[in-house]
Tab-separated table of C-alpha atoms and ligand atoms in Angstrom:
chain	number	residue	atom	x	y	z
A	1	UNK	CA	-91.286	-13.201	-81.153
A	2	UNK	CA	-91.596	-16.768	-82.630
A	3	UNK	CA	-94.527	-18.526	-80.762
A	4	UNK	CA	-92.524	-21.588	-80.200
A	5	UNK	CA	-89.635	-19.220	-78.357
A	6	UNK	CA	-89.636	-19.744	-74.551
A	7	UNK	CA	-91.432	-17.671	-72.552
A	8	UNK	CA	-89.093	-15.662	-69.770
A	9	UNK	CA	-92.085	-14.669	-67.155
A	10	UNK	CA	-93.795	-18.090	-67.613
A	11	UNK	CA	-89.979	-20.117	-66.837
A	12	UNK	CA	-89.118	-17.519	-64.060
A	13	UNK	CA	-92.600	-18.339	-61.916
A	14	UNK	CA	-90.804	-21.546	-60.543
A	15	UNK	CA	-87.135	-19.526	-60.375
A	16	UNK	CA	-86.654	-20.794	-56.843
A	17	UNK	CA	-86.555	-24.129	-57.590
A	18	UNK	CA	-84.932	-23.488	-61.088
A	19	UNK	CA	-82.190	-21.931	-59.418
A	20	UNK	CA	-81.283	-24.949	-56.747
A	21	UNK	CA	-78.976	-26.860	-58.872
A	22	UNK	CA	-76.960	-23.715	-59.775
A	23	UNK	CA	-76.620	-22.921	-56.518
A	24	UNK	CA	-75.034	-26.201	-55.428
A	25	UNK	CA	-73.095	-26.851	-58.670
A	26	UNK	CA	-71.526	-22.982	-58.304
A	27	UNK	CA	-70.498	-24.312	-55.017
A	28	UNK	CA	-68.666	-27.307	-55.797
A	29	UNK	CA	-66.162	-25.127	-58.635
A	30	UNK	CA	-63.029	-24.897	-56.769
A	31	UNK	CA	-61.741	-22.319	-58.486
A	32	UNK	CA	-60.560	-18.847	-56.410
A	33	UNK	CA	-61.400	-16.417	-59.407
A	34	UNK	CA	-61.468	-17.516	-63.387
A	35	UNK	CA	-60.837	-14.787	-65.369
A	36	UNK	CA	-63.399	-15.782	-68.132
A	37	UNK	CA	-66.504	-17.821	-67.595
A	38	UNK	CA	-69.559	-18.402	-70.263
A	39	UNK	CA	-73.029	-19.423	-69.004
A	40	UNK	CA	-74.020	-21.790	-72.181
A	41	UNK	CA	-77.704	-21.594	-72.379
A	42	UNK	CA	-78.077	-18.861	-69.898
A	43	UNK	CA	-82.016	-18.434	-69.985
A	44	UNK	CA	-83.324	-15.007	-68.431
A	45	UNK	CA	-80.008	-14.907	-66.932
A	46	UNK	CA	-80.807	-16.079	-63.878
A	47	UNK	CA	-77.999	-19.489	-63.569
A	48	UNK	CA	-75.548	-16.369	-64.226
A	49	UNK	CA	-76.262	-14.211	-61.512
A	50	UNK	CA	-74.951	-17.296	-59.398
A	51	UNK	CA	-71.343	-16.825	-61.246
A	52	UNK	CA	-72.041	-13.091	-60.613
A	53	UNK	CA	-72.503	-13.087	-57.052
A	54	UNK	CA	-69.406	-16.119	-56.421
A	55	UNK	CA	-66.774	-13.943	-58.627
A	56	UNK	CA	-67.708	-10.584	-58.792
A	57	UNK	CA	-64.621	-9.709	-60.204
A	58	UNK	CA	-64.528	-12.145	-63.617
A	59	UNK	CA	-65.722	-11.225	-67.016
A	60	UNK	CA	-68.470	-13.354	-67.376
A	61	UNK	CA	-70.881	-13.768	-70.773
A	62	UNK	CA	-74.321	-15.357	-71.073
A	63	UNK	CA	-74.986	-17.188	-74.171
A	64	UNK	CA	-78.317	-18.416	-75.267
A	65	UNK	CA	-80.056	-19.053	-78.793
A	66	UNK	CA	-83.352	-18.025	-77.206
A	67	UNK	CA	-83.801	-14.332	-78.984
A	68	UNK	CA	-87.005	-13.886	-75.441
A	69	UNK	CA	-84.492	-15.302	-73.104
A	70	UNK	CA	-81.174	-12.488	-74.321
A	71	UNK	CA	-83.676	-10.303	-74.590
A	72	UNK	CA	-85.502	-10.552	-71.258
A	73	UNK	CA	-81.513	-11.065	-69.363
A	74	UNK	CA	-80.317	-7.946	-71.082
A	75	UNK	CA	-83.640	-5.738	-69.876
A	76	UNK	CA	-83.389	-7.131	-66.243
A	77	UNK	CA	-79.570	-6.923	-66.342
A	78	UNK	CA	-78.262	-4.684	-68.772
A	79	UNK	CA	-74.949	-3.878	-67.563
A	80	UNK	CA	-73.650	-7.708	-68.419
A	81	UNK	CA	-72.496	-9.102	-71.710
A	82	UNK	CA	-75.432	-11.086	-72.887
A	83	UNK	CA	-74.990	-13.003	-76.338
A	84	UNK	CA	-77.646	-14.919	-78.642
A	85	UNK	CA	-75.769	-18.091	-79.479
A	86	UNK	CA	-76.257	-21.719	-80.556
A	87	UNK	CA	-73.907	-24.162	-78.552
A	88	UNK	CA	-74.286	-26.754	-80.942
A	89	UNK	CA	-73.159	-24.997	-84.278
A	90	UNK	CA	-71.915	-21.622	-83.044
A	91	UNK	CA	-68.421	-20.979	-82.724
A	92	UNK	CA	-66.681	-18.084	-80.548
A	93	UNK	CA	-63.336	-16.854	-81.167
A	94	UNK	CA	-62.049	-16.773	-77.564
A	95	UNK	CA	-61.328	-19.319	-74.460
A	96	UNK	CA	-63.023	-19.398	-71.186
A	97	UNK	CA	-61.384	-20.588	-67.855
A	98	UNK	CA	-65.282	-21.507	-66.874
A	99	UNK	CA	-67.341	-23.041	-68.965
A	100	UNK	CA	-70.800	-23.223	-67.393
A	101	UNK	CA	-74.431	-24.896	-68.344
A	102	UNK	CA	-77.308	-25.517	-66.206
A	103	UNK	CA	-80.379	-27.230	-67.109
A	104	UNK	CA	-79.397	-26.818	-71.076
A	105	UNK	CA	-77.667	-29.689	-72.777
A	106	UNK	CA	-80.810	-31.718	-72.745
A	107	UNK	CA	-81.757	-29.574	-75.101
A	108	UNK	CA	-79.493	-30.062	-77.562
A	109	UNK	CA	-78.115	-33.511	-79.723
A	110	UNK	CA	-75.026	-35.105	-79.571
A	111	UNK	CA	-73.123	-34.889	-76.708
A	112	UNK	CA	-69.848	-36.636	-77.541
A	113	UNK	CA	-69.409	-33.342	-80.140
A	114	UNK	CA	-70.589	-31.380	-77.978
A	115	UNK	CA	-68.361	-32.011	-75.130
A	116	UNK	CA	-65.382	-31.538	-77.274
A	117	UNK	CA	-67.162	-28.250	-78.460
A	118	UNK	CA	-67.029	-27.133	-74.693
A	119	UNK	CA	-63.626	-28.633	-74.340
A	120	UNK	CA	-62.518	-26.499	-77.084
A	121	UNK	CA	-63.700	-23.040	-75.755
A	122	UNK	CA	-61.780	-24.003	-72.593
A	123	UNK	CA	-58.419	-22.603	-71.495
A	124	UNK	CA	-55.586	-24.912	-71.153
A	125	UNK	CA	-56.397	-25.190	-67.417
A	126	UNK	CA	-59.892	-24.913	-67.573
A	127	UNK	CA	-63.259	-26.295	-65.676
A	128	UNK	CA	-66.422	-27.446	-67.595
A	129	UNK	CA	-69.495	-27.492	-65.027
A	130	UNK	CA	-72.546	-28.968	-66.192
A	131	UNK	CA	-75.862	-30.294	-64.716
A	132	UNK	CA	-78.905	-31.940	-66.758
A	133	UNK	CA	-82.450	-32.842	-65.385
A	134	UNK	CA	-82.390	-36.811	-65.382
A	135	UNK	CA	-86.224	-36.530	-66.651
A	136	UNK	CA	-86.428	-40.080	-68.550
A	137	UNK	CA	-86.225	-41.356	-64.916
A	138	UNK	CA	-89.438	-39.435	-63.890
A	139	UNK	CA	-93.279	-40.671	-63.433
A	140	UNK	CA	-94.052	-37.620	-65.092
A	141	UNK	CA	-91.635	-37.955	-68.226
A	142	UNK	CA	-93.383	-41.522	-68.751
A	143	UNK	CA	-96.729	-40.493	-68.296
A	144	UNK	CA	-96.414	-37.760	-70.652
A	145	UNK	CA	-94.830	-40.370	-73.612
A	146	UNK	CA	-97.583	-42.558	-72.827
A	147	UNK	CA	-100.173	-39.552	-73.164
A	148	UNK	CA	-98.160	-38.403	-76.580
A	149	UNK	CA	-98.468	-42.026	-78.066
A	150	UNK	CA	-102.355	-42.462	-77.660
A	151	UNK	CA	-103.792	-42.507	-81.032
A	152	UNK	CA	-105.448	-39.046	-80.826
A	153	UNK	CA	-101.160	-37.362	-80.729
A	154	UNK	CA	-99.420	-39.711	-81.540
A	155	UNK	CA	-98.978	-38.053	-85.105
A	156	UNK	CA	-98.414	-34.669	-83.814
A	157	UNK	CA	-96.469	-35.133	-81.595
A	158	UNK	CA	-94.162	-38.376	-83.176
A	159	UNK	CA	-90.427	-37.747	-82.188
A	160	UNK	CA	-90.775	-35.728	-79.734
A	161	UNK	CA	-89.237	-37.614	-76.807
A	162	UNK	CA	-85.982	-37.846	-79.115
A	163	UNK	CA	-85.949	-33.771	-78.661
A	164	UNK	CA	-84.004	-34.652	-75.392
A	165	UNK	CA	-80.757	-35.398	-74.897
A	166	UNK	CA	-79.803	-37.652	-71.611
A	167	UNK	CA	-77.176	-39.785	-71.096
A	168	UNK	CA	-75.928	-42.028	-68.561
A	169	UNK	CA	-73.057	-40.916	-66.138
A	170	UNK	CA	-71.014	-43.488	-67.418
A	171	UNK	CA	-71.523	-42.422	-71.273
A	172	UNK	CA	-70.370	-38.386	-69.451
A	173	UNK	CA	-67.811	-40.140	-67.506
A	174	UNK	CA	-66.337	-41.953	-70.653
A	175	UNK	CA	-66.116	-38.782	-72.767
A	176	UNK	CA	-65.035	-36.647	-70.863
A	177	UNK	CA	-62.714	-38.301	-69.812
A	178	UNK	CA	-61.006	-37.751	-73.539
A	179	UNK	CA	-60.249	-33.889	-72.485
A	180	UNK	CA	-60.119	-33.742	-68.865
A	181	UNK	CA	-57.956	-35.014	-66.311
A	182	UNK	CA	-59.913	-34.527	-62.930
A	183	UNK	CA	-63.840	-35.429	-63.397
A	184	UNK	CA	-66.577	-35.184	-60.506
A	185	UNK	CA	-69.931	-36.943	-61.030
A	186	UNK	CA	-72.950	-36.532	-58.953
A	187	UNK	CA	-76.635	-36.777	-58.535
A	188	UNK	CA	-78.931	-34.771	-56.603
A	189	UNK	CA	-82.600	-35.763	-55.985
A	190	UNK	CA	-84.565	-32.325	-55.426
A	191	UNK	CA	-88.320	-32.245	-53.483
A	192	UNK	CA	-89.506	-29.856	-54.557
A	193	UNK	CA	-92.432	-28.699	-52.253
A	194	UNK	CA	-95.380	-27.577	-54.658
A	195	UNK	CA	-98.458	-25.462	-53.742
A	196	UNK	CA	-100.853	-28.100	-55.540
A	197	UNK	CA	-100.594	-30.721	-58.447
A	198	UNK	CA	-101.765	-27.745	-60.767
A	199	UNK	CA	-98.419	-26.082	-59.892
A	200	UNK	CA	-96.257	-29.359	-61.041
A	201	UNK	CA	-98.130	-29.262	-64.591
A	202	UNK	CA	-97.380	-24.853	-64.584
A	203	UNK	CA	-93.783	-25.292	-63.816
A	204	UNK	CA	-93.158	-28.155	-66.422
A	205	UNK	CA	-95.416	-26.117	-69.269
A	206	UNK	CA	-92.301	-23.850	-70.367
A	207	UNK	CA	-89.587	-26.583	-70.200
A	208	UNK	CA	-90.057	-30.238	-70.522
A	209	UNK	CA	-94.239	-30.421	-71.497
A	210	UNK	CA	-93.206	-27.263	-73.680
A	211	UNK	CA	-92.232	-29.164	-77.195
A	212	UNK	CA	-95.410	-31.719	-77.436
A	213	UNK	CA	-97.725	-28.361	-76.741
A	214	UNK	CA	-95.959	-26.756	-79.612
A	215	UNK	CA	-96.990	-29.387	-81.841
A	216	UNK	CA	-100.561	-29.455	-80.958
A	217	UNK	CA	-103.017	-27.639	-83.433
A	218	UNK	CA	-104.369	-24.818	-81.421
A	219	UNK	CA	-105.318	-23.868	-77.621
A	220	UNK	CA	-108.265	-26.264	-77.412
A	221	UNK	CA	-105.898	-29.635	-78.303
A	222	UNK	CA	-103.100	-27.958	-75.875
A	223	UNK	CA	-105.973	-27.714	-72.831
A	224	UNK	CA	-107.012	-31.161	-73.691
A	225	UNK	CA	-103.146	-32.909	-73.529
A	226	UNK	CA	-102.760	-30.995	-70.461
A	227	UNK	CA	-106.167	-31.855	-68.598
A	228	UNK	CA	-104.523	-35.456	-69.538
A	229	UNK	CA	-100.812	-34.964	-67.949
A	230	UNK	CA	-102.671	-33.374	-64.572
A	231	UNK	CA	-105.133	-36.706	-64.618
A	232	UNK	CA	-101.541	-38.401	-63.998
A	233	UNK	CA	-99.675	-35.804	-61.949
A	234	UNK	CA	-102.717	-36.767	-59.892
A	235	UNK	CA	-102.027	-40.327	-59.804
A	236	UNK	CA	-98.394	-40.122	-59.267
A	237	UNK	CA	-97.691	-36.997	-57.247
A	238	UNK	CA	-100.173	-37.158	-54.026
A	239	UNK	CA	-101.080	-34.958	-52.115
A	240	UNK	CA	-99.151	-34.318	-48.819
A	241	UNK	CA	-101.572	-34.152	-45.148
A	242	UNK	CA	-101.052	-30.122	-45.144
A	243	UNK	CA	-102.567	-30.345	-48.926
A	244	UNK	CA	-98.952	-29.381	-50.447
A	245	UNK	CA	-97.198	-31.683	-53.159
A	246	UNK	CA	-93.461	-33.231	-53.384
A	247	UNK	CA	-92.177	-33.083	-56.594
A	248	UNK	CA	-88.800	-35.074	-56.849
A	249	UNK	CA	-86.703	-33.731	-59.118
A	250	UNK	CA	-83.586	-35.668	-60.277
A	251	UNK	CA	-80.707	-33.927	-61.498
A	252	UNK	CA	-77.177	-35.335	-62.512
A	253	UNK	CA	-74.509	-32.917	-62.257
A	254	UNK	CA	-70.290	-32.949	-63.459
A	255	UNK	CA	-67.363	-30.549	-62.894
A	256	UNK	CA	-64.005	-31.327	-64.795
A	257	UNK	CA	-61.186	-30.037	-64.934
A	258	UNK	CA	-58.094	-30.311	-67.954
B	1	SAM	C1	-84.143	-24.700	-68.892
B	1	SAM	S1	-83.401	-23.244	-69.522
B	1	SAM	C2	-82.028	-22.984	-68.417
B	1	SAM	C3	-81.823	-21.526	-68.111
B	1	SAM	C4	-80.820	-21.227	-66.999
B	1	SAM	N1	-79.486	-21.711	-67.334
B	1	SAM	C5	-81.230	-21.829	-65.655
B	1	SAM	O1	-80.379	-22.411	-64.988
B	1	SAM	O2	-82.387	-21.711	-65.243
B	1	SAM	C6	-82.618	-23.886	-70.950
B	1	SAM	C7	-82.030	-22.818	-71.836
B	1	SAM	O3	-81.231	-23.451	-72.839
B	1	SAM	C8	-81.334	-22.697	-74.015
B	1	SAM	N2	-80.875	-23.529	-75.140
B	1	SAM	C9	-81.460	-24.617	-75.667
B	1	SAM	N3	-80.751	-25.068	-76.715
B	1	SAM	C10	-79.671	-24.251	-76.835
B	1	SAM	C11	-78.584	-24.196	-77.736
B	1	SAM	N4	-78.451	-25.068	-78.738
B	1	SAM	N5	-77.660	-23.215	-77.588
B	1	SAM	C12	-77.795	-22.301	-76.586
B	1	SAM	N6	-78.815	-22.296	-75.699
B	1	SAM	C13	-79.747	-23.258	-75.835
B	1	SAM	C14	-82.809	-22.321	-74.056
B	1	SAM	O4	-83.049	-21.250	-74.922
B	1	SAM	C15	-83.082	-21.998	-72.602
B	1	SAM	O5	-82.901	-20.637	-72.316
């Protein structure tokens, strides 16, 4: 496994609060059963067994380029069609009447191409349903640049921030609006409620802390960034009277249709 490759166990610790936003974008699909749906950037499979559970009866495949996250959804789920796939340079040679991504496209560059890309694997008829982590708008996403430009990382970990991809709603709004004829926009601000400020700084390790740790020498220089992004979780995330932590979460969220 490449050491930079995400870690399954370590991303499904915090699954009930990863799973939220699928759970509420699923819902808001009106769509009574698409034959064809893709889960673009699937993970462990876990966004998919949402689109399992709502149409039971569709042919549904989970894409993801992450060879530990196919691998891990094809052990825990083996009788789906899992398939390791890059959504920004991959093509397929079929169309979907879903096309479904939550908590990926952040991940990857260029969304006016890649909007058309999921435009194009769409059906004449078809729904795109997306939703993004607005993270740039967090206490935690600043303090974390701020940590990453101090002279001791700044080196290592230079350009990092420009790994994610977030746009505004009217930048989504705008380009979609090229392909589609119906387009819902929404945000939903999560709390997530957080056994301590330890937890915050465990569920971001795997996802959003994950590519400044990756450029950091060795284990020692990873402990020390991190003992420096829980100083701040500290500062900004307080703790509640029962000893528990909020954790807003931000998330921006579209469903359009052709
Ligand atoms: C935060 S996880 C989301 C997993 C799952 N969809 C969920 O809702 O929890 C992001 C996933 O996007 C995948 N990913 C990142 N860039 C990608 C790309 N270019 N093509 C396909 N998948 C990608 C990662 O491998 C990872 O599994």
């Amino acid at each position: 496994m490449n050491k930079n490759d995400w870690n399954p166990d370590l991303y499904l610790k915090f699954d009930k609060e990863r799973i939220r936003p699928s759970i509420d974008l699923v819902a808001r699909i009106d769509c009574d059963t698409p034959g064809k749906i893709i889960d673009i950037g699937c993970g462990p499979g876990n966004s998919t067994q949402i689109l399992v559970n709502r149409w039971p009866d569709s042919v549904i495949i989970g894409a993801d380029n992450s060879p530990a996250m196919i691998k891990k959804a094809t052990a825990d789920f083996p009788n789906q069609k899992w398939i390791l796939f890059d959504a920004g340079n991959d093509n397929i040679n079929d169309k979907f009447d879903l096309v479904f991504s939550n908590a990926t496209i952040q991940w990857i560059p260029n969304h006016d191409k890649l909007l058309k890309r999921f435009a194009d694997l769409l059906k004449d008829t078809g729904i795109l349903a997306v939703q993004l982590p607005l993270f740039f708008d967090m206490p935690l996403s600043k303090s974390i640049s701020e940590i990453a430009r101090q002279d001791k990382w700044k080196v290592a970990t230079q350009g990092v921030d420009n790994l994610f991809t977030i746009n505004t709603s009217a930048y989504y709004y705008d380009h979609l609006a090229k392909y589609f004829s119906e387009i819902d926009i929404w945000t939903t601000d999560y709390y997530h409620v957080m056994e301590s400020q330890s937890s915050i700084l465990e569920m971001i390790r795997s996802t959003g802390l994950k590519p400044y740790l990756e450029r950091l020498a060795d284990d020692n220089e990873k402990k020390q960034f991190e003992t420096l992004v829980l100083e701040k979780i500290k500062q900004d995330y307080p703790l509640q009277s029962n000893g528990k932590v909020l954790f807003p979460f931000k998330r921006l969220f579209f469903v359009a249709k052709k």
